[in-house]
PDB file of C-alpha atoms in Angstrom:
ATOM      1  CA  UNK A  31     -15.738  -2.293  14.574  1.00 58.00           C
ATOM      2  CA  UNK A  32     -17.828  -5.573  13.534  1.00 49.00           C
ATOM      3  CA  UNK A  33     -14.944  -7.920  12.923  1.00 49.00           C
ATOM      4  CA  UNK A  34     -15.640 -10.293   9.634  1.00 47.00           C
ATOM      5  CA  UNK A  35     -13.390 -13.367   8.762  1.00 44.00           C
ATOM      6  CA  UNK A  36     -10.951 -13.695   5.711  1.00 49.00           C
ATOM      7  CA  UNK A  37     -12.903 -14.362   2.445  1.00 50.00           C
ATOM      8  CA  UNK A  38      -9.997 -16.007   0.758  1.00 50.00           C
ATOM      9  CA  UNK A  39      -6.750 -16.661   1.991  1.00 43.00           C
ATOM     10  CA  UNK A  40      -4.305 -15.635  -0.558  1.00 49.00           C
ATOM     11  CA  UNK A  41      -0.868 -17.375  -1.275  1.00 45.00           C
ATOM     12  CA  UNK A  42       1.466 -14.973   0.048  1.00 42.00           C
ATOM     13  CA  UNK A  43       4.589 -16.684  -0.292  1.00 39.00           C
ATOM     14  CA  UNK A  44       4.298 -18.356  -3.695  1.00 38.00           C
ATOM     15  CA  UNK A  45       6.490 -18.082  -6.817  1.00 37.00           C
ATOM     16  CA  UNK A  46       4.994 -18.397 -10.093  1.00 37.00           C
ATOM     17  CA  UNK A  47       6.129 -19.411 -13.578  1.00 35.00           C
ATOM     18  CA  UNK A  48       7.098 -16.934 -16.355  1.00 36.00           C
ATOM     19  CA  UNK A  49       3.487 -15.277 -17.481  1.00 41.00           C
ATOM     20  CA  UNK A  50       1.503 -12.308 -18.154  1.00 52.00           C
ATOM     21  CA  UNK A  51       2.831  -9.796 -15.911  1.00 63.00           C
ATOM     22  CA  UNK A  52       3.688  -5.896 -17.247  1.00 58.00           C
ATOM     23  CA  UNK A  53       5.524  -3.385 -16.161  1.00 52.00           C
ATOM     24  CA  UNK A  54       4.590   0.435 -17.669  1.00 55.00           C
ATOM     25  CA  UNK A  55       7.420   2.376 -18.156  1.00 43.00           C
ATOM     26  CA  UNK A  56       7.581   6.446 -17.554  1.00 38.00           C
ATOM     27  CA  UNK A  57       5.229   8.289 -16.019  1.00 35.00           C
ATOM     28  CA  UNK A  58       1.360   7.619 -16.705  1.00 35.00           C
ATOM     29  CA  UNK A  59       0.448  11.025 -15.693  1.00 37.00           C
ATOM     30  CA  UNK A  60       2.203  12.161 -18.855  1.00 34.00           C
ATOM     31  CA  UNK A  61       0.853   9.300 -21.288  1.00 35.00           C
ATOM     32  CA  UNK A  62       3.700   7.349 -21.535  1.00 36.00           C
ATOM     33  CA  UNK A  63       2.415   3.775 -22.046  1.00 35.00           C
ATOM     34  CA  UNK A  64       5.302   1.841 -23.128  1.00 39.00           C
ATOM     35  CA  UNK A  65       5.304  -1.523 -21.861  1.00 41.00           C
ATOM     36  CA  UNK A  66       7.939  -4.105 -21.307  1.00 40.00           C
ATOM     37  CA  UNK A  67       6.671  -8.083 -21.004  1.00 42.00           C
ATOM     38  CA  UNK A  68       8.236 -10.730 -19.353  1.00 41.00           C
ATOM     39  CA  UNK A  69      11.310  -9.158 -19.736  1.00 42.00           C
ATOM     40  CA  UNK A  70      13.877 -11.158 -16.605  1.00 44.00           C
ATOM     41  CA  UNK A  71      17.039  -9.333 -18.087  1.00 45.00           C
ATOM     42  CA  UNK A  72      18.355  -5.999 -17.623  1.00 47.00           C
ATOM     43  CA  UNK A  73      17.571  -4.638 -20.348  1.00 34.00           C
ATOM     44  CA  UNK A  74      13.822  -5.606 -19.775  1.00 62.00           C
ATOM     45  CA  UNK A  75      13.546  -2.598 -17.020  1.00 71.00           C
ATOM     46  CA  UNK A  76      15.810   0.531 -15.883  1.00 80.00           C
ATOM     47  CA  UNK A  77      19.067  -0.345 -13.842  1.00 81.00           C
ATOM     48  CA  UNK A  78      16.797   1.082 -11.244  1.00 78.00           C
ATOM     49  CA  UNK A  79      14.166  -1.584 -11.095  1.00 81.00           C
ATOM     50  CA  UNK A  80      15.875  -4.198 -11.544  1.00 85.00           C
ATOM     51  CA  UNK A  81      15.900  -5.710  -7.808  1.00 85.00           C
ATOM     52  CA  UNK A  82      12.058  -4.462  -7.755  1.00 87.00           C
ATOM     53  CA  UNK A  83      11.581  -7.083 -10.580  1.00 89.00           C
ATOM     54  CA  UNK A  84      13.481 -10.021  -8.865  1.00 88.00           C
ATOM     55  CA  UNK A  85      10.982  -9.803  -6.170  1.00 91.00           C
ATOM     56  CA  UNK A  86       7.611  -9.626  -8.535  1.00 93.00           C
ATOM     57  CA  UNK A  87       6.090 -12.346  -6.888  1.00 95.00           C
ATOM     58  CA  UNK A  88       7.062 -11.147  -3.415  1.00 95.00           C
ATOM     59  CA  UNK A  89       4.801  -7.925  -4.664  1.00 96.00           C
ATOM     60  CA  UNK A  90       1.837  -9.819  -6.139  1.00 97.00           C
ATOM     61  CA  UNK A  91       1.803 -13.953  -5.791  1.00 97.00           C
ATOM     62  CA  UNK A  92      -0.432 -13.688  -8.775  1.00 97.00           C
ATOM     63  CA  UNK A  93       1.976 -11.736 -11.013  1.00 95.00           C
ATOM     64  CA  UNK A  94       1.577 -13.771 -13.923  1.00 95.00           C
ATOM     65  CA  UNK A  95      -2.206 -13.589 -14.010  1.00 96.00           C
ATOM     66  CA  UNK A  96      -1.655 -10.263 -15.496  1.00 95.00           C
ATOM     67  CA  UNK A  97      -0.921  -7.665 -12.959  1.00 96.00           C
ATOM     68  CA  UNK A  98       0.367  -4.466 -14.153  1.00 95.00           C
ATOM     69  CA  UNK A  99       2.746  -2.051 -12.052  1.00 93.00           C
ATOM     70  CA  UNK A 100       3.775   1.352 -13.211  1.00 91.00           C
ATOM     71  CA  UNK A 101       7.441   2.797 -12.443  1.00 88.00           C
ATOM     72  CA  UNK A 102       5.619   4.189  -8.986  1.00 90.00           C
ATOM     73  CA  UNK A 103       4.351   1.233  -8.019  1.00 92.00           C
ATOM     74  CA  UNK A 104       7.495  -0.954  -8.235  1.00 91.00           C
ATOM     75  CA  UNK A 105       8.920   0.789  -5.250  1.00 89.00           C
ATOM     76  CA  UNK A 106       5.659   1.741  -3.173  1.00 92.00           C
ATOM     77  CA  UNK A 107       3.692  -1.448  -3.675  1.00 95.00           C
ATOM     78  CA  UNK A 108       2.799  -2.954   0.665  1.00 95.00           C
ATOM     79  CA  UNK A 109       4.792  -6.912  -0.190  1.00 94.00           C
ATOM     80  CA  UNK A 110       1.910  -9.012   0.227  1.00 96.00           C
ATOM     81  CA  UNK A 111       2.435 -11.043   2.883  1.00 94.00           C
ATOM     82  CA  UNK A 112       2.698  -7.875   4.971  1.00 95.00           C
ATOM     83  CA  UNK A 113      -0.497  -6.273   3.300  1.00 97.00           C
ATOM     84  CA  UNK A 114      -2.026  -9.755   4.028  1.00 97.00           C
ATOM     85  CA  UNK A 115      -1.284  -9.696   7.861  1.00 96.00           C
ATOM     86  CA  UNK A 116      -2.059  -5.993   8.068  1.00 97.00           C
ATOM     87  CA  UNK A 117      -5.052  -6.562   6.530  1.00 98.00           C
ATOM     88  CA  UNK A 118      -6.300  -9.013   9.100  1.00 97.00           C
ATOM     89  CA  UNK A 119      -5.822  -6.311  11.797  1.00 95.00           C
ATOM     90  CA  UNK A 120      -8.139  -3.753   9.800  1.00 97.00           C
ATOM     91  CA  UNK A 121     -10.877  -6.140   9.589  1.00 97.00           C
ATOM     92  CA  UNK A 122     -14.091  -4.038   9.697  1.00 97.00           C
ATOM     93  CA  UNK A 123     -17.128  -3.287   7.685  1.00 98.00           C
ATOM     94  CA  UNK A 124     -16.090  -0.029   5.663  1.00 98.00           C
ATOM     95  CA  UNK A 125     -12.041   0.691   5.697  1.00 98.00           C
ATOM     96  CA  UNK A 126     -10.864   3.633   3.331  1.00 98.00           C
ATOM     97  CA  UNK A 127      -7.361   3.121   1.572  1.00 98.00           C
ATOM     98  CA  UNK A 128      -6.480   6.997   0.706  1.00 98.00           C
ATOM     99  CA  UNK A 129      -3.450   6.222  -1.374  1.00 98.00           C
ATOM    100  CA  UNK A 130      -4.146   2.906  -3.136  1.00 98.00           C
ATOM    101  CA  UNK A 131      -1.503   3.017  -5.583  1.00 97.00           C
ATOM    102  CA  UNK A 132      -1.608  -0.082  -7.891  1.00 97.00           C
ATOM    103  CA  UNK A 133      -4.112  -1.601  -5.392  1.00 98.00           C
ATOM    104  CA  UNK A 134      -1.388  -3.943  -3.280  1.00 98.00           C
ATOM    105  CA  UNK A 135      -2.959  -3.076   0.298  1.00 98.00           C
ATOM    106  CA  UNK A 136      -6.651  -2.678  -1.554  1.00 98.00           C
ATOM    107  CA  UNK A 137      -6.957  -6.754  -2.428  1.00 98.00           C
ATOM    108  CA  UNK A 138      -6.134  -7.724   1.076  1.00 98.00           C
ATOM    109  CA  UNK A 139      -8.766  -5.447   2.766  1.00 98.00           C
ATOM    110  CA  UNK A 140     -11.502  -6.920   0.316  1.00 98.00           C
ATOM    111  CA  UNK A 141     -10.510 -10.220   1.127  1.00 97.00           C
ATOM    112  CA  UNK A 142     -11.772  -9.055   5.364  1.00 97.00           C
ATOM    113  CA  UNK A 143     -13.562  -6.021   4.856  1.00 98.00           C
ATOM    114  CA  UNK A 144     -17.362  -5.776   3.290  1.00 97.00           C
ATOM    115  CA  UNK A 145     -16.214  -2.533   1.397  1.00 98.00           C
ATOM    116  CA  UNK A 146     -13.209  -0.987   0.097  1.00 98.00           C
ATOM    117  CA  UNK A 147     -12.949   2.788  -0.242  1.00 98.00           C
ATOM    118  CA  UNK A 148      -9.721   3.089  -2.731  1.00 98.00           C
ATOM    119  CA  UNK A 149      -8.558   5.978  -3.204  1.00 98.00           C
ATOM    120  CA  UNK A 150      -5.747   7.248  -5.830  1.00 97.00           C
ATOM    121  CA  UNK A 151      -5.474  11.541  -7.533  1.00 96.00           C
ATOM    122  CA  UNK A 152      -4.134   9.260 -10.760  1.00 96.00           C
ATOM    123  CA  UNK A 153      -6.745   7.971 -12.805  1.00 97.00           C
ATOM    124  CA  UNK A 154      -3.965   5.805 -15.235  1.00 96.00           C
ATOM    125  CA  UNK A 155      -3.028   4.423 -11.666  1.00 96.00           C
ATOM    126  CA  UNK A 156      -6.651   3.715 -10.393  1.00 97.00           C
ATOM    127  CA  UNK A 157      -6.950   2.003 -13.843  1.00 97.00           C
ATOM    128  CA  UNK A 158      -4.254  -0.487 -12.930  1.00 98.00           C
ATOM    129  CA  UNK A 159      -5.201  -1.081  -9.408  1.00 98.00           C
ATOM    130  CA  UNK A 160      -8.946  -1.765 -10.526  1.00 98.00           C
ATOM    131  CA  UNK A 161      -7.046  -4.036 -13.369  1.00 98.00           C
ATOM    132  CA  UNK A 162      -5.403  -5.909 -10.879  1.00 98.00           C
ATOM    133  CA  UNK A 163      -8.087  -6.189  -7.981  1.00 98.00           C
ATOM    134  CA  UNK A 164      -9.822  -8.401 -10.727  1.00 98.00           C
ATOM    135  CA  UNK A 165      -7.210 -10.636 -10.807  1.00 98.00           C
ATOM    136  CA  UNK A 166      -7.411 -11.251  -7.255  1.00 98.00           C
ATOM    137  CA  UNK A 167     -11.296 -11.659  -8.006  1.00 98.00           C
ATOM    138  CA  UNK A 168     -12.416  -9.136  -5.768  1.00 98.00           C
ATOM    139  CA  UNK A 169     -12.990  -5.686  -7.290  1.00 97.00           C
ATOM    140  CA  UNK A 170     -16.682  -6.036  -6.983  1.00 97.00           C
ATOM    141  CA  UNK A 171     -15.650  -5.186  -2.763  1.00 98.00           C
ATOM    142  CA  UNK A 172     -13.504  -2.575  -3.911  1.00 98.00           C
ATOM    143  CA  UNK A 173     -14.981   1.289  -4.797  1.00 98.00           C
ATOM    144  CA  UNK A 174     -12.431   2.788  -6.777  1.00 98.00           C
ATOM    145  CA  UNK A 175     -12.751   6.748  -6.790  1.00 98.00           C
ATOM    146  CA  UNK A 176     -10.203   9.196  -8.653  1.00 98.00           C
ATOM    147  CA  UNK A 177      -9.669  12.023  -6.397  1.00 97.00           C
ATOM    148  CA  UNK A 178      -7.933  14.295  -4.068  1.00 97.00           C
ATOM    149  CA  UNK A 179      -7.948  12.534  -0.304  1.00 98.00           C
ATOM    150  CA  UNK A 180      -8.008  16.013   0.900  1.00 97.00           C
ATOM    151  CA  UNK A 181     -10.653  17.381  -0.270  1.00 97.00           C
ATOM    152  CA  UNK A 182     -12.843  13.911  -0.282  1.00 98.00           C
ATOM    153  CA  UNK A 183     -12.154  12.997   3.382  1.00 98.00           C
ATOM    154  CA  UNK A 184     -14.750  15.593   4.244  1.00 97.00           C
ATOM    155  CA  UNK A 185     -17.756  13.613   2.643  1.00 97.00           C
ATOM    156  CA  UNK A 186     -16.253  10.133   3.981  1.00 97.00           C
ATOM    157  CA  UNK A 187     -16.847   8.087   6.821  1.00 96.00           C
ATOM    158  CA  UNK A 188     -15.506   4.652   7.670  1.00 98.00           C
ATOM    159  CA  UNK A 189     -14.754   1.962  10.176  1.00 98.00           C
ATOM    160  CA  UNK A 190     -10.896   2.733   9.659  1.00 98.00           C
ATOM    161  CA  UNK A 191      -8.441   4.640   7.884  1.00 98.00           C
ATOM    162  CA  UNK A 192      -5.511   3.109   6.046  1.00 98.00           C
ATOM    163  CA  UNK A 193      -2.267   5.841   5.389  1.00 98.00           C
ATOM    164  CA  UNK A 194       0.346   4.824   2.894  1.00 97.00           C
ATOM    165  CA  UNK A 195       1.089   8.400   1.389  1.00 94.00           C
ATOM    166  CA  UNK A 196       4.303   8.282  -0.994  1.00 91.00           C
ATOM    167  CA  UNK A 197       7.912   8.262   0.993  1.00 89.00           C
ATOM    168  CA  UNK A 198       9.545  10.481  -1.449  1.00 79.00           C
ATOM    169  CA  UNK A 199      10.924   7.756  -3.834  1.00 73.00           C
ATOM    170  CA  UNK A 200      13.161   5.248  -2.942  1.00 70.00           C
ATOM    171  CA  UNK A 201      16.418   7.872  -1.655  1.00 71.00           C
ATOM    172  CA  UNK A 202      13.866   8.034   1.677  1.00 66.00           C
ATOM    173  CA  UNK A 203      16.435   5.031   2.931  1.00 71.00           C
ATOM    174  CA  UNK A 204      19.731   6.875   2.226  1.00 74.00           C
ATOM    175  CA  UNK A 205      18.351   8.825   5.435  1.00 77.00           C
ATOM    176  CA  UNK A 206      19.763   8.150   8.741  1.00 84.00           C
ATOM    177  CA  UNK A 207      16.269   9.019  10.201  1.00 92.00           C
ATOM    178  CA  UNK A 208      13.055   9.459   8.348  1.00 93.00           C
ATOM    179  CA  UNK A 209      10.450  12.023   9.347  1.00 93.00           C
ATOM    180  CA  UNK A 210       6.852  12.360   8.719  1.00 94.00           C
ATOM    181  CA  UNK A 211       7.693  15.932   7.498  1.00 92.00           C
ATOM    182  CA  UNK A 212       8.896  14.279   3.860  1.00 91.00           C
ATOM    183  CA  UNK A 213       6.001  12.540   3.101  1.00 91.00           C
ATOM    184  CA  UNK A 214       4.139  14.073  -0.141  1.00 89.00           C
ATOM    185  CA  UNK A 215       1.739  15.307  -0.744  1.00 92.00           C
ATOM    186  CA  UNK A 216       1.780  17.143   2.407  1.00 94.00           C
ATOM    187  CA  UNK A 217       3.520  16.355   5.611  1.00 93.00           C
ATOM    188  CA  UNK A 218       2.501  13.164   7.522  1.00 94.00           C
ATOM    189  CA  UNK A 219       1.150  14.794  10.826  1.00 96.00           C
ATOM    190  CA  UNK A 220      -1.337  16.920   8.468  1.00 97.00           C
ATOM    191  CA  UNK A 221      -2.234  13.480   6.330  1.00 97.00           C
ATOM    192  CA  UNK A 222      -3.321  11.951   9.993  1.00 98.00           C
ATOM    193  CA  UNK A 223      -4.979  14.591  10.957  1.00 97.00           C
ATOM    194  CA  UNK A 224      -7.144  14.669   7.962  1.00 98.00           C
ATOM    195  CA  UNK A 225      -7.739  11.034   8.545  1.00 98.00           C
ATOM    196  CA  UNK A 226      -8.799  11.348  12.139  1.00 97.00           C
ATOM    197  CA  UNK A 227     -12.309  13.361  10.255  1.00 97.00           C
ATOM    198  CA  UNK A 228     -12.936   9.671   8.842  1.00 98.00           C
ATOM    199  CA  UNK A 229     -12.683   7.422  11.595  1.00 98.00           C
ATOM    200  CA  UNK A 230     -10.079   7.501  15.015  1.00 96.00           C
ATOM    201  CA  UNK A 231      -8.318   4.360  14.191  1.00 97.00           C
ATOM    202  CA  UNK A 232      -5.982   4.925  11.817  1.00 98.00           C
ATOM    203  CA  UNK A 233      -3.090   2.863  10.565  1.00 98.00           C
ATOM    204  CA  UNK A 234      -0.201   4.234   8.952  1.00 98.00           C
ATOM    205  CA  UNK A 235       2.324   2.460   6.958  1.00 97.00           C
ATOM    206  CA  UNK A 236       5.969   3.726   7.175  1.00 96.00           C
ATOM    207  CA  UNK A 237       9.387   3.096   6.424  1.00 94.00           C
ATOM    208  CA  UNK A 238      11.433   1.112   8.689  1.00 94.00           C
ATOM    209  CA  UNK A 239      13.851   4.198   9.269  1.00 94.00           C
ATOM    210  CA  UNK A 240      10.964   6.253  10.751  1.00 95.00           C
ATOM    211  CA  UNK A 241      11.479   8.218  13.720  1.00 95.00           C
ATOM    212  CA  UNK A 242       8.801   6.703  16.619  1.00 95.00           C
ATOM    213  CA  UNK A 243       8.982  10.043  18.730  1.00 95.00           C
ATOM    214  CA  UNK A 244       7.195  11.406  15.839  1.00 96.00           C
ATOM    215  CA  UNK A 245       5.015   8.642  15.124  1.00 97.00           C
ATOM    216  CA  UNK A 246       4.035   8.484  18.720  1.00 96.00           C
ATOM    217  CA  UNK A 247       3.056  12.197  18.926  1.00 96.00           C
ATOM    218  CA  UNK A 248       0.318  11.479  16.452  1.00 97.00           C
ATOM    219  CA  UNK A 249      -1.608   9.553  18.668  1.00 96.00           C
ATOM    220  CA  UNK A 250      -2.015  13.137  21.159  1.00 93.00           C
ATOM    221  CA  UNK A 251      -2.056  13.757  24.836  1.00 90.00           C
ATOM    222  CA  UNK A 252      -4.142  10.774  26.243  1.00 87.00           C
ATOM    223  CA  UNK A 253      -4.232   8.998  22.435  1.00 88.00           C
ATOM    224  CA  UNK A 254      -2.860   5.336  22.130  1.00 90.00           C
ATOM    225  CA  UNK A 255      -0.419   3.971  19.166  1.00 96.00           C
ATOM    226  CA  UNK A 256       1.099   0.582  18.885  1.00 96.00           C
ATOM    227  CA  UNK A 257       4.248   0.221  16.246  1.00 96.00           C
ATOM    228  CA  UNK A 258       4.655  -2.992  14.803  1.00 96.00           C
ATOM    229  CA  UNK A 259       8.018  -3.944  12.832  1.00 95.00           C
ATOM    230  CA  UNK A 260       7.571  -5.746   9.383  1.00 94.00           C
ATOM    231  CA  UNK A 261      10.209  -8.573   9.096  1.00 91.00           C
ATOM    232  CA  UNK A 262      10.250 -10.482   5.340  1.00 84.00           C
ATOM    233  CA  UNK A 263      12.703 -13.004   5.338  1.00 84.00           C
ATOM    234  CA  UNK A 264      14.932 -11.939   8.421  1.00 90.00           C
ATOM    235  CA  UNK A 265      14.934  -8.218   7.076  1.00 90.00           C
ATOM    236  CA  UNK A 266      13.096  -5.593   8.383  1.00 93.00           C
ATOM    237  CA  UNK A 267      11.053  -4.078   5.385  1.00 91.00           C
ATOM    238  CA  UNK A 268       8.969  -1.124   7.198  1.00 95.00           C
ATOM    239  CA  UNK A 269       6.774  -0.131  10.107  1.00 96.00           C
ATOM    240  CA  UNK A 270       3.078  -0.272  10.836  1.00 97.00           C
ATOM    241  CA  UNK A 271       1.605   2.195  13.430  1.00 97.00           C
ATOM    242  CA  UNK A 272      -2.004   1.576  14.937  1.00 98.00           C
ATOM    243  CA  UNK A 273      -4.173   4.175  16.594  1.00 97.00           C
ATOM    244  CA  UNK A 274      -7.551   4.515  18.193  1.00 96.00           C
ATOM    245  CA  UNK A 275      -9.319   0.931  18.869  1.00 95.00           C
ATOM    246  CA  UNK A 276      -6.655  -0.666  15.751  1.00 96.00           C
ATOM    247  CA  UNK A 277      -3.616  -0.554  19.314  1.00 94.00           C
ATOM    248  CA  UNK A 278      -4.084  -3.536  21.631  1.00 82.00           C
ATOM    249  CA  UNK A 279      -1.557  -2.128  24.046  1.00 58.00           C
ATOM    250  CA  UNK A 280      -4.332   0.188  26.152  1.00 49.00           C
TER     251      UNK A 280
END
């Protein structure tokens, strides 16, 4: 993979003042549009997202340029500091994001990559990750496409694949161990194997409860896979596995 240098360095770590930033409550999928700004009590956003909204800038440094997060994308959004550092990994000409969310992982691989591939089966979502890659000034590196990964991965090739399929909300924690089999759509070992049609280096972005037999099987007889841990702040927040060329252990 042709490696390029960082366009522009973001500022990972910095808090911002009060703004613009919205949170969309409900589900989009079922046109509920109701939106809540700069609301820093608790009555501003469900019990539930309350610690999610504490850590806005954590999320998106720019938060109060204007990003917008649905009820999803409070709990699934990569922090940005770790999308930023994962992001310098992937650097490559043509890297597909297959479940971009609200577009978190999406800005940091246009800030390396030449093109972004983002893909999300929610328009209303794809709306808000497009919304917010122009925040971040970058959507023109971005191709946003509305679709099932599944059934596009056929017709796609690129330099890498990134995997951040949804968890299963965020109860995936209250398990002692968390396998690849209760990742949605479909279980994770089919999700990577779908990938592997695109390109053979792959990362995948898990929880930090993962089981690593699993995630180590993925990589196949002969196959190599590096796991990284993601601290933030002394905690460890999740797990990144590399395959193909992305491992620098072989």
């Amino acid at each position: 993979m042709a490696k390029k240098r960082p366009r522009n360095k973001q500022n990972t770590g910095a808090k911002g003042q009060p703004g613009g930033g919205e949170f969309l409550a409900g589900t989009l999928e079922k046109g509920v549009t109701k939106v809540y700004k700069n609301k820093k009590n608790k009555n501003g956003l469900p019990d539930a997202l309350q610690k999610y909204w504490s850590q806005r800038y954590r999320l998106f440094s720019l938060y109060d340029e204007g990003i917008k997060i649905d009820e999803e994308g409070w709990y699934s959004v990569t922090p940005e500091a770790i999308a930023y550092d994962t992001a310098l990994r992937l650097q490559c000409d043509v890297i597909v994001d297959a479940f971009c969310g609200v577009g978190g992982n999406s800005i940091q691989f246009a800030n390396v990559c030449e093109r972004v591939i983002a893909i999300d089966i929610s328009e209303e979502r794809l709306a808000l990750a497009r919304h917010n890659a122009k925040v971040y000034g970058v959507s023109d590196r971005i191709e946003f496409i509305v679709g099932d990964f599944f059934k596009l991965a056929p017709r796609l090739k690129a330099d890498a694949v990134f995997l951040s399929p949804p968890w299963g909300g965020p109860k995936y924690i209250d398990s002692s161990t968390y396998s690849l089999d209760m990742m949605l759509p479909r279980p994770g070992k089919d999700i990577f194997e779908v990938a592997t049609g695109i390109s053979q280096n792959i990362c995948l972005f898990l929880p930090r409860n993962s089981n690593p037999k699993e995630i180590i099987e993925l990589a196949g007889s002969g196959g190599h896979c590096e796991i990284e841990q993601n601290y933030y702040r002394g905690k460890l927040k999740s797990i990144t596995a590399y395959y193909g060329d992305l491992a620098t252990d072989h």
